[in-house]
Amino acid sequence: MKEILRDLLRDALHRCYEEGTLVSGEIPPEIVVEVPANAEHGDFATNLAMVLARKEKTSPRKVAEALVGALRCREDVFRQVEIAGPGFINFFLTNRFWCGVLEEIARKGAGYGHQTFGAGKRVQVEFVSANPTGPLHIGHGRGAATGDALASLLKACGYEVEREYYINDAGNQMRTLGRSIWLRCQELDGRAVAFPEDCYQGGYIRDLAREIWGREREILLTLSEEEAIDRLAQWGGKKILAGIAADLKDFGVEFDCWYSERTLFERDAVRKNLDYLVEKGLAYRQDDALWFASTRFGDDKDRVMSRSNGVTTYFASDVAYHRDKFERGFDLVIDVWGADHHGYIPRMKAVVAALGRSRDDLQVILVQLVNLLRGGQQVAMSTRSGEFVTLREVMDEVGKDACRYYFLCRRSDSKLDFDLELAKEQSSNNPVYYIQYAHARICSIKGKAMAEGIRMPETADVDFTALDLPEELALIKHLARFPETVAAAGRAFEPHRLAAYLLELAGQFHAYYNQHRIIGEKRNICEARLYLLNAVQTVISGALAILGISAPERM
RNA sequence: GCGCCAGUGGCUCAGUUGGAUAGAGCAACGGACUUCUAAUCCGUAGGCCGGGGGUUCGAAUCCCUCCUGGCGCGCCA
C-alpha cells in the first residue's frame, strides 16, 4: 500500500521536473509514507514536500502544490488528496480500495502478511542453550519463547530458519554435575558427606542419585571414583537434557539441531581452529597462553583462548562453534543470550569480523531477567542454592499460552515482572485472554450463523459498499497494517511488536462487536460483516501462530 | 573507573526507525447483559516523555552532558 503511494509520488516528482514546476532534480532515495496518528490527517501522509523545500529554495507548501498537481489521481483509489499543516500531503483512500485488503486476506489466508525479503537466505536462531546441569527455570522460558517466536517471525519474512540448541557438555560443569550426583549417592549409602557449595544444590540431584543408585549401585562401586563421577556426569547430563527437551516441547518449542560442544572436541575442531587463527595471524602466543587479537576488530582487550596450562577456554569453543555455524552455510546467525552476557558481544562480533564476515551477520538478542512475583511478593530465586521456580512449574500453573504471551509482550531487552497470580487470572488483567477471546467470539458468531443457515460469503458475492461504518473501516485499516508490522518486527528482530499489534486489533474488534450486530442484519450487510470477521480471524490466528500461542475456537 | 541497557500518568509498558494534539492495560470513579460469549464495551480523571544543552521546518525518538537504576568488565563457564 505504502509502496504504491511511493511509486505514484516518484512518478509525480519526475513529471514536475519535466514540466519545470520543480527545479532541483533531487530524487530522495527513500520517500517516507506514513499512517498519521490522527485520522483527520488522512489514511497516509508524506513529508516529501518538506524534505524537498530546502533544495527547492521555496516553501514546503509550494512544493506540495506542484507535487499534488502532477499526481495521477486515480479516482478508484483516492477519495481526496490535501495539503495540510507545514506541508504534509495527506491521502484519503476510497472505502472500496480499502476493502481490497479483505480480498487479499481471503486469498492468502494464513500466508497474509508474510514477507519475502528474507527469501533465499538461511538463518539460524540459537537459543535456550542452558547447561544440562539442571532443569529449565523461568528465565530460560523467556529465552525459549523469544527465540522460538523470533524464528517463526523470520520464517514469515521469507527466511529459511533453523532452531538450534547448543549443549555445553564439555566444560567442568559436567564434572561438577557428576560429583554432585556421586555425593548424593554416598549419602544414600548412609555416609555423611560434606556437600560443597560449588556443587548443584537442587533437589533434582537427589532424585537422579536415587534413580541411578537403585539401578547401578553395584556397577558404580566397581569403578574408581573418577570413573564413577564421569559415568554419572554423562548419564545425568543426558537425563537432564531429555527433561529439558520434554519441557520445551510442551512449551511449544522444538529444535532442528541439538549441537553438542563435546563433538567440537571429539573432532578436534577447537584445536584446529586455534591453528587456523594462528596461521591467519589472528592469534598470538604470549605468557604461555594463546590470545585472540580481538582488539583489531573493535573489542577492548584481547582474549585468551588457550590458557598457560594448556586448557582451552569456553571462548575458544565459542569461536570454533561460530565458525562452524558460518561454514554450515548460514547467511545470518542469531544468538539469543541472557542480558548478563552482554559483555560478550564485542568479542563475538570481533570473531565474526575476523572470519571475514560482516559484523551484522551475527545478531545477538539479549533477554533480560525475569522477576518472578506471586501476588506482588517477590519469589526468591538462586540457582546456586537450588531455590528456583522451574519453567515446568510455571507452565503447569499458568498455562503455556499465558506464559508465552507474558514473555513476548515486552521488548526482550527490558526487565520483566512475571506475577504468577496475575498470569493465572483469566480476566481483563490478562491480555492474552483478551486476544484469544476475540478469536473465540468470531468463531462463535460464525457457528451461530452456520446454525441459522447463513452461508459464508465468497469474495465475488460480497457487497463491499455495506462496509462503511467507521469502526469497520478502522478494523480494515488495521488489518492492512499487518504486513508492514510483520516486516518491521522481522527487520528489528522484535516479535513483541506482534503482541502489541494483536492487542490493538482485538480491542478494535471487541469495540465493533459491542456496537454492532452481524446476524439479523440485512443479508448483504450480514455477509459483508462475516467476510470482514473472517479476515480478522485469519490475522489473529496467523499472528498468534507466529508467537506460538493457540487460537481457541471456544473459551 | 570503563562499557552495555534502561528511565514515558499512581503501577506495568507501547510508541510504526525524525512527523501533526504522546497511546494502551492495571488501579480509581460513573455507566451498559431479555441480543452473535460481560474473559466484553462506553465514559471520566490522570503527562515538563529523568534534568540541561544542541542538531532542524519538526525530537520521547538523533548528538553531547549530568543524574538515577540494572548488568558486565577473569588465563571462569
XYZ file of C-alpha atoms (C1' of nucleotides) in Angstrom:
632
model
C 0.000 0.000 0.000
C 2.714 2.455 1.006
C 4.788 1.204 -1.883
C 2.045 2.132 -4.329
C 1.986 5.652 -2.956
C 5.743 5.905 -3.090
C 5.665 4.950 -6.762
C 2.961 7.483 -7.516
C 4.909 10.214 -5.749
C 8.130 9.324 -7.508
C 6.214 9.462 -10.760
C 4.761 12.864 -9.900
C 8.180 14.150 -8.966
C 9.633 13.179 -12.325
C 6.768 14.938 -14.064
C 7.370 18.096 -12.039
C 10.958 18.166 -13.152
C 9.973 17.570 -16.772
C 7.444 20.343 -16.671
C 9.700 22.657 -14.762
C 7.392 23.196 -11.802
C 10.216 21.948 -9.628
C 13.840 22.522 -10.418
C 16.280 20.834 -8.081
C 16.190 17.458 -9.810
C 16.500 15.820 -6.434
C 15.004 12.342 -6.052
C 15.158 11.196 -2.430
C 16.244 7.566 -2.221
C 13.530 6.775 0.278
C 10.199 8.548 0.135
C 8.602 8.430 3.547
C 4.935 7.499 3.584
C 3.282 7.083 6.945
C -0.001 6.407 8.593
C -0.787 9.565 10.556
C -1.660 9.178 14.208
C -4.709 11.340 13.668
C -7.324 10.047 11.246
C -8.192 13.587 10.208
C -4.818 13.708 8.571
C -5.767 11.051 6.113
C -5.042 7.395 5.609
C -1.495 8.101 4.581
C 0.738 11.131 4.596
C 4.086 12.068 3.163
C 6.590 14.670 4.221
C 8.147 14.711 0.757
C 7.409 18.384 0.127
C 9.063 19.388 3.397
C 12.122 17.350 2.615
C 12.465 18.953 -0.802
C 11.639 22.502 0.211
C 15.174 23.485 1.151
C 16.683 22.175 -2.076
C 13.952 23.943 -3.993
C 14.552 27.138 -2.023
C 10.848 27.666 -1.664
C 8.149 26.905 0.881
C 7.063 23.341 1.555
C 3.500 24.185 0.638
C 4.552 25.410 -2.820
C 6.408 22.180 -3.403
C 3.404 20.238 -2.200
C 1.138 22.061 -4.628
C 3.385 21.219 -7.534
C 3.500 17.581 -6.478
C -0.219 17.258 -5.996
C -0.788 18.944 -9.345
C 1.367 16.325 -11.010
C -0.133 13.357 -9.184
C -2.062 10.926 -11.260
C -5.101 10.827 -9.058
C -6.788 7.559 -9.703
C -10.377 8.040 -8.701
C -10.828 4.441 -7.648
C -8.002 4.844 -5.164
C -8.077 8.375 -3.824
C -11.079 9.955 -2.259
C -9.179 13.120 -1.541
C -5.627 14.476 -1.566
C -4.894 17.536 0.501
C -2.033 19.714 1.603
C -2.016 20.351 5.308
C -0.048 21.758 8.191
C 3.509 22.774 7.416
C 3.437 20.943 4.094
C 2.275 17.402 4.572
C 0.437 15.800 1.690
C -2.436 13.753 3.064
C -4.080 10.975 1.139
C -7.590 9.735 1.717
C -8.390 6.426 0.096
C -11.774 5.184 -1.034
C -13.601 2.608 1.035
C -13.683 0.262 -1.905
C -9.945 0.417 -2.179
C -9.577 -0.457 1.494
C -11.849 -3.428 1.098
C -9.298 -4.837 -1.306
C -7.373 -5.748 1.821
C -10.133 -8.145 2.797
C -9.978 -9.798 -0.603
C -6.242 -10.172 -0.219
C -6.661 -11.785 3.193
C -9.288 -14.162 1.849
C -6.981 -15.069 -0.995
C -3.819 -15.556 1.013
C -5.287 -16.975 4.192
C -2.679 -17.842 6.796
C 0.011 -16.529 4.449
C -1.359 -12.999 4.571
C 1.218 -10.536 5.806
C 4.128 -12.814 5.138
C 7.163 -11.174 3.599
C 9.736 -12.129 1.028
C 12.718 -10.007 1.981
C 14.350 -12.974 3.675
C 13.855 -15.274 0.701
C 16.915 -17.208 -0.319
C 18.661 -16.548 2.978
C 19.337 -19.141 5.612
C 19.207 -18.027 9.187
C 19.983 -19.927 12.327
C 18.491 -18.950 15.646
C 20.346 -20.388 18.601
C 18.542 -20.088 21.887
C 17.996 -21.501 25.358
C 21.289 -23.435 25.257
C 21.059 -23.915 29.016
C 23.726 -26.119 30.583
C 22.403 -29.642 31.049
C 23.065 -29.469 34.762
C 19.572 -28.700 35.957
C 16.002 -28.136 34.855
C 14.982 -25.031 32.950
C 13.847 -22.189 35.121
C 11.607 -19.284 34.396
C 14.386 -17.156 32.905
C 15.158 -19.840 30.336
C 11.473 -19.801 29.494
C 11.683 -16.232 28.376
C 14.644 -17.032 26.172
C 12.773 -20.007 24.772
C 9.648 -18.033 23.927
C 11.668 -15.182 22.442
C 13.925 -17.357 20.311
C 11.083 -19.513 19.105
C 8.854 -16.589 18.187
C 11.752 -14.845 16.503
C 12.426 -17.936 14.430
C 8.771 -18.131 13.389
C 8.744 -14.435 12.637
C 11.780 -14.706 10.384
C 10.213 -17.634 8.627
C 7.195 -15.426 7.975
C 9.632 -12.934 6.460
C 10.787 -15.499 3.960
C 13.950 -16.774 5.609
C 14.809 -20.411 5.749
C 15.105 -20.873 9.507
C 16.787 -23.415 11.754
C 16.437 -23.557 15.507
C 19.476 -24.714 17.371
C 20.292 -25.579 20.961
C 23.951 -25.523 21.942
C 24.738 -28.037 24.632
C 27.540 -27.014 26.950
C 28.590 -30.531 27.740
C 32.347 -30.146 27.621
C 33.284 -27.843 30.452
C 33.944 -28.797 34.023
C 30.351 -28.026 34.999
C 29.598 -31.529 33.749
C 32.186 -32.887 36.150
C 30.554 -30.897 38.893
C 27.256 -32.471 37.970
C 28.768 -35.942 38.175
C 30.352 -35.136 41.500
C 27.092 -33.741 42.866
C 25.226 -36.915 41.978
C 28.065 -39.039 43.305
C 27.982 -37.325 46.674
C 24.236 -37.740 46.943
C 24.728 -41.406 46.159
C 27.164 -41.632 49.027
C 24.511 -40.176 51.292
C 22.108 -42.881 50.160
C 24.572 -45.401 51.495
C 24.392 -43.677 54.826
C 27.719 -41.911 54.620
C 27.845 -38.405 55.997
C 29.339 -36.201 53.317
C 30.064 -32.521 53.310
C 28.188 -31.282 50.273
C 30.323 -28.490 48.809
C 28.889 -25.137 47.960
C 30.016 -25.278 44.352
C 28.031 -28.445 43.766
C 24.448 -28.347 42.492
C 22.172 -27.983 45.463
C 18.805 -28.632 43.880
C 16.555 -31.472 44.979
C 16.613 -32.904 41.468
C 20.181 -34.101 42.120
C 18.868 -36.290 44.926
C 16.211 -37.676 42.601
C 18.820 -38.506 39.999
C 21.002 -40.127 42.625
C 18.161 -42.277 43.897
C 17.332 -43.441 40.412
C 20.828 -44.365 39.304
C 21.904 -45.717 42.672
C 18.924 -48.020 42.729
C 19.863 -49.370 39.340
C 23.621 -49.222 39.080
C 24.968 -49.225 42.605
C 26.977 -52.425 42.140
C 28.461 -51.317 38.825
C 29.382 -47.889 40.128
C 31.077 -49.358 43.164
C 33.409 -51.411 40.956
C 34.674 -48.191 39.340
C 37.229 -45.778 40.636
C 35.734 -42.575 41.968
C 36.935 -40.714 38.877
C 35.315 -43.224 36.566
C 32.120 -43.240 38.570
C 31.849 -39.486 38.522
C 32.474 -39.464 34.799
C 29.801 -42.066 34.234
C 27.343 -40.175 36.421
C 28.113 -36.915 34.630
C 27.378 -38.458 31.264
C 24.249 -40.196 32.421
C 22.979 -37.220 34.419
C 23.616 -34.789 31.576
C 21.683 -36.945 29.148
C 18.866 -37.402 31.596
C 18.583 -33.719 32.362
C 18.775 -32.794 28.707
C 15.942 -35.171 27.938
C 13.916 -33.412 30.617
C 14.766 -30.037 29.120
C 13.711 -31.221 25.682
C 10.435 -32.501 27.076
C 9.757 -29.228 28.889
C 10.483 -27.258 25.751
C 8.289 -29.470 23.630
C 5.379 -28.879 25.967
C 6.198 -25.193 25.795
C 5.795 -25.397 22.036
C 9.480 -25.260 21.181
C 11.217 -27.828 19.017
C 14.753 -27.618 17.757
C 16.090 -28.679 14.393
C 19.508 -29.249 15.820
C 20.937 -30.077 19.231
C 24.580 -29.184 18.885
C 26.970 -30.678 21.377
C 30.045 -28.738 22.427
C 31.764 -32.025 23.118
C 31.561 -33.010 19.461
C 33.725 -29.990 18.693
C 36.444 -31.543 20.812
C 35.856 -35.027 19.517
C 36.523 -33.767 16.010
C 39.419 -31.738 17.391
C 37.692 -28.694 15.886
C 38.670 -26.357 18.709
C 42.365 -27.155 18.361
C 42.232 -26.990 14.576
C 40.502 -23.658 14.776
C 43.244 -22.292 17.013
C 45.834 -23.400 14.480
C 43.823 -21.770 11.757
C 43.697 -18.477 13.622
C 47.432 -18.542 14.313
C 48.088 -19.282 10.683
C 45.925 -16.350 9.655
C 47.797 -14.112 12.076
C 44.657 -13.533 14.145
C 46.001 -15.200 17.264
C 49.318 -14.995 19.032
C 51.182 -16.582 21.908
C 52.095 -14.598 24.990
C 52.836 -15.582 28.591
C 52.419 -19.229 27.585
C 48.820 -18.540 26.601
C 47.224 -18.218 23.185
C 45.364 -14.974 22.585
C 42.817 -13.940 20.022
C 43.601 -10.458 18.710
C 40.081 -9.190 19.167
C 41.187 -5.579 19.711
C 41.939 -5.478 15.999
C 38.231 -5.935 15.445
C 36.812 -3.488 17.908
C 36.990 -5.331 21.208
C 38.614 -3.526 24.118
C 41.054 -6.277 25.004
C 42.476 -9.416 23.504
C 41.037 -12.671 24.741
C 42.660 -15.839 25.932
C 41.692 -18.952 24.021
C 44.206 -21.397 25.415
C 45.428 -20.969 28.947
C 49.015 -21.377 30.026
C 48.082 -24.759 31.484
C 47.043 -25.860 28.010
C 43.327 -25.944 28.693
C 41.210 -24.099 26.174
C 38.689 -21.528 27.371
C 34.993 -21.508 26.845
C 35.616 -18.656 24.425
C 37.799 -20.918 22.269
C 34.869 -23.309 21.918
C 32.632 -20.435 21.029
C 34.936 -19.243 18.297
C 35.103 -22.717 16.807
C 31.364 -23.079 17.198
C 30.556 -19.829 15.445
C 32.990 -20.526 12.684
C 31.228 -23.830 12.245
C 27.879 -22.075 12.068
C 29.018 -19.983 9.139
C 30.647 -22.963 7.491
C 27.294 -24.666 7.629
C 26.169 -22.020 5.189
C 24.028 -19.693 7.281
C 23.765 -16.176 5.916
C 22.622 -14.865 9.245
C 23.322 -16.211 12.694
C 21.276 -15.090 15.674
C 22.240 -15.812 19.269
C 19.685 -15.288 22.000
C 21.506 -14.639 25.258
C 20.723 -13.685 28.799
C 21.398 -9.988 29.220
C 24.098 -10.693 31.770
C 26.252 -11.940 28.903
C 26.132 -8.673 27.019
C 29.827 -8.133 27.679
C 30.460 -10.987 25.281
C 29.018 -9.244 22.257
C 32.081 -7.217 21.215
C 34.354 -10.244 21.251
C 31.929 -12.414 19.323
C 31.383 -9.676 16.773
C 35.154 -9.431 16.566
C 35.280 -13.138 15.816
C 32.767 -12.723 13.043
C 34.716 -9.843 11.551
C 37.964 -11.777 11.836
C 36.380 -14.625 9.911
C 35.823 -12.192 7.098
C 32.093 -11.783 7.571
C 30.061 -8.673 8.121
C 29.570 -7.950 11.814
C 25.854 -7.845 11.118
C 25.889 -11.479 10.065
C 25.804 -12.201 13.774
C 22.932 -10.695 15.691
C 22.767 -11.051 19.427
C 19.368 -10.732 21.036
C 19.546 -10.033 24.737
C 16.844 -11.302 27.026
C 16.573 -9.605 30.372
C 15.969 -11.287 33.670
C 12.526 -12.316 34.759
C 11.474 -11.056 38.132
C 9.103 -13.644 39.494
C 6.333 -12.457 41.774
C 3.413 -14.073 43.468
C 0.659 -11.683 44.401
C 3.091 -8.781 44.315
C 5.631 -10.556 46.537
C 8.989 -11.344 45.036
C 9.790 -15.043 44.782
C 13.383 -15.639 45.827
C 15.441 -17.458 43.259
C 19.011 -18.530 43.179
C 20.405 -21.297 41.067
C 23.284 -21.827 43.431
C 21.125 -22.569 46.433
C 18.825 -24.639 44.273
C 15.898 -22.429 45.121
C 14.243 -21.665 41.860
C 10.940 -21.981 40.117
C 11.128 -24.186 37.071
C 9.601 -23.456 33.718
C 7.627 -26.646 34.118
C 6.047 -25.434 37.338
C 5.092 -22.098 35.816
C 3.732 -23.748 32.711
C 1.638 -26.131 34.764
C 0.334 -23.330 36.909
C -0.475 -20.581 34.412
C -0.630 -22.474 31.128
C 1.523 -22.373 28.044
C -0.311 -19.596 26.242
C -0.417 -17.106 29.091
C 3.179 -17.875 29.868
C 4.397 -17.331 26.331
C 2.363 -14.190 25.973
C 3.850 -12.688 29.111
C 7.319 -13.371 27.812
C 6.574 -11.970 24.391
C 4.561 -8.872 25.097
C 7.562 -6.750 26.071
C 10.795 -5.927 24.379
C 13.093 -8.783 25.290
C 15.686 -6.310 26.451
C 13.700 -4.924 29.325
C 13.231 -6.459 32.700
C 10.021 -8.357 33.150
C 7.868 -8.701 36.198
C 6.086 -12.008 35.990
C 3.376 -12.293 38.580
C 2.107 -15.849 38.860
C -1.220 -14.792 40.316
C -1.813 -12.187 37.604
C -0.763 -14.508 34.820
C -3.101 -17.169 36.089
C -6.039 -14.847 36.428
C -8.337 -15.347 33.478
C -9.602 -11.830 33.476
C -9.135 -8.491 31.875
C -5.862 -8.322 33.763
C -4.554 -10.713 31.258
C -4.213 -9.549 27.681
C -3.661 -12.979 26.222
C -7.238 -13.963 27.036
C -8.455 -10.687 25.645
C -6.890 -11.556 22.305
C -7.938 -15.182 22.340
C -11.422 -14.158 23.338
C -11.728 -12.027 20.228
C -10.870 -15.072 18.169
C -13.283 -17.294 20.060
C -16.039 -14.740 19.672
C -15.631 -14.689 15.929
C -15.773 -18.480 15.836
C -18.882 -18.327 17.951
C -20.586 -15.884 15.622
C -19.677 -17.991 12.624
C -21.013 -21.068 14.348
C -24.267 -19.319 15.063
C -24.508 -18.036 11.502
C -23.904 -21.523 10.223
C -26.619 -22.872 12.507
C -29.053 -20.341 11.105
C -28.271 -21.419 7.597
C -26.338 -18.309 6.623
C -23.668 -19.190 4.117
C -20.123 -17.931 4.317
C -19.744 -15.360 1.563
C -17.382 -15.826 -1.362
C -15.339 -12.818 -2.416
C -17.297 -12.348 -5.627
C -20.591 -12.151 -3.765
C -19.634 -9.582 -1.162
C -21.263 -6.182 -1.302
C -18.371 -4.049 -0.116
C -20.466 -0.900 -0.024
C -22.125 -2.456 3.015
C -18.920 -1.980 4.962
C -18.985 1.729 5.576
C -19.091 2.158 9.346
C -16.142 3.989 10.881
C -15.494 1.001 13.144
C -15.400 -1.292 10.147
C -13.017 0.877 8.222
C -10.813 1.227 11.276
C -10.674 -2.557 11.531
C -9.882 -2.952 7.859
C -7.150 -0.338 8.019
C -5.620 -2.072 10.946
C -5.715 -5.380 9.099
C -3.961 -3.623 6.251
C -1.093 -2.783 8.553
C -0.352 -6.359 9.459
C 2.134 -6.953 6.623
C 4.203 -3.915 7.480
C 4.074 -4.873 11.145
C 5.480 -8.284 10.327
C 8.152 -6.669 8.172
C 9.149 -4.141 10.815
C 9.176 -6.742 13.567
C 11.262 -9.073 11.415
C 13.767 -6.409 10.444
C 14.161 -5.323 14.056
C 14.129 -8.905 15.403
C 11.352 -7.853 17.754
C 8.478 -10.311 17.998
C 6.847 -8.282 20.760
C 5.563 -5.875 18.136
C 3.131 -8.541 17.039
C 1.814 -8.783 20.576
C 1.147 -5.051 20.614
C -0.463 -5.279 17.201
C -2.743 -8.083 18.319
C -3.862 -6.213 21.393
C -4.894 -3.280 19.255
C -6.671 -5.477 16.731
C -8.544 -7.378 19.425
C -9.544 -4.076 21.034
C -10.965 -2.751 17.799
C -12.837 -5.943 17.216
C -14.350 -6.013 20.709
C -15.478 -2.407 20.342
C -17.042 -3.179 16.986
C -18.712 -6.291 18.353
C -20.296 -4.440 21.228
C -21.653 -1.757 18.994
C -22.954 -3.650 16.007
C -24.612 -6.924 15.193
C -23.815 -9.320 12.434
C -26.576 -11.877 12.446
C -30.008 -10.404 11.974
C -28.873 -7.595 9.714
C -29.925 -7.458 6.080
C -28.392 -10.199 4.013
C -25.819 -8.102 2.160
C -24.702 -6.434 5.390
C -24.578 -9.673 7.308
C -22.486 -11.347 4.640
C -20.124 -8.439 4.258
C -19.589 -8.375 8.017
C -18.971 -12.089 8.146
C -16.437 -11.602 5.395
C -14.753 -8.930 7.490
C -14.784 -11.164 10.566
C -13.178 -13.949 8.601
C -10.346 -11.609 7.773
C -9.953 -10.561 11.405
C -9.895 -14.172 12.458
C -7.305 -15.046 9.840
C -4.986 -12.295 11.014
C -5.431 -13.013 14.723
C -4.736 -16.702 14.326
C -1.847 -16.008 11.969
C -0.189 -13.569 14.348
C -0.777 -15.832 17.341
C 0.750 -18.690 15.401
C 3.948 -16.708 14.954
C 4.047 -16.115 18.684
C 3.361 -19.792 19.333
C 0.090 -19.117 21.097
C -3.055 -21.063 20.331
C -6.172 -19.511 18.852
C -9.050 -21.283 20.607
C -12.448 -21.555 18.953
C -14.223 -21.607 22.279
C -13.406 -20.288 25.692
C 36.987 3.884 36.681
C 35.311 1.866 31.723
C 31.349 -0.363 28.788
C 26.219 -2.052 27.613
C 20.939 -1.466 28.628
C 17.096 1.238 30.640
C 14.415 5.983 32.768
C 7.273 7.788 29.246
C 0.335 9.332 34.111
C -0.001 6.082 40.933
C 1.779 0.783 38.762
C 3.374 -2.274 34.283
C 4.582 -0.983 29.465
C 3.672 0.512 23.761
C 5.226 4.296 20.675
C 5.236 2.335 13.220
C 13.490 3.773 12.970
C 12.576 12.168 12.937
C 6.225 13.854 11.998
C 0.929 16.992 13.129
C -2.900 17.161 19.657
C 2.349 11.159 23.210
C -1.052 5.881 23.456
C -2.767 1.101 25.903
C -3.655 -2.091 30.171
C -3.981 -2.226 35.541
C -5.504 0.602 39.776
C -9.769 4.897 40.768
C -14.651 6.776 39.668
C -19.553 6.557 36.757
C -22.433 3.706 33.301
C -24.040 -0.873 29.664
C -26.045 -8.066 29.877
C -34.371 -10.487 27.647
C -29.333 -9.876 21.930
C -23.857 -13.451 17.881
C -19.847 -15.368 24.807
C -19.921 -9.220 30.129
C -12.861 -13.187 29.840
C -16.520 -7.605 26.655
C -17.886 -2.428 25.888
C -18.759 3.102 26.787
C -17.406 7.410 29.635
C -14.395 10.497 33.458
C -9.820 11.616 35.663
C -4.526 11.303 35.388
C 1.900 13.674 31.489
C 7.580 19.362 31.656
C 8.421 11.595 27.847
C 14.792 11.702 34.281
C 17.384 17.189 34.124
C 20.021 20.585 30.914
C 22.126 21.898 26.206
C 22.423 21.022 20.824
C 21.097 19.294 15.502
C 16.097 21.350 12.008
C 10.611 23.201 9.219
C 9.637 19.377 13.390
C 12.688 15.447 18.793
C 10.008 10.639 23.511
C 12.963 9.189 19.040
C 19.462 11.610 16.690
C 24.241 14.081 19.234
C 26.687 15.990 23.901
C 26.479 16.330 29.197
C 24.787 15.288 34.002
C 21.510 12.361 37.472
C 19.246 7.531 38.816
C 18.712 2.114 38.397
C 20.203 -2.801 36.366
C 24.064 -5.698 34.292
C 29.003 -6.623 32.802
C 34.298 -5.697 32.833
C 38.969 -13.429 34.670
C 44.492 -17.439 31.767
C 35.706 -18.765 34.965
C 31.753 -21.193 32.485
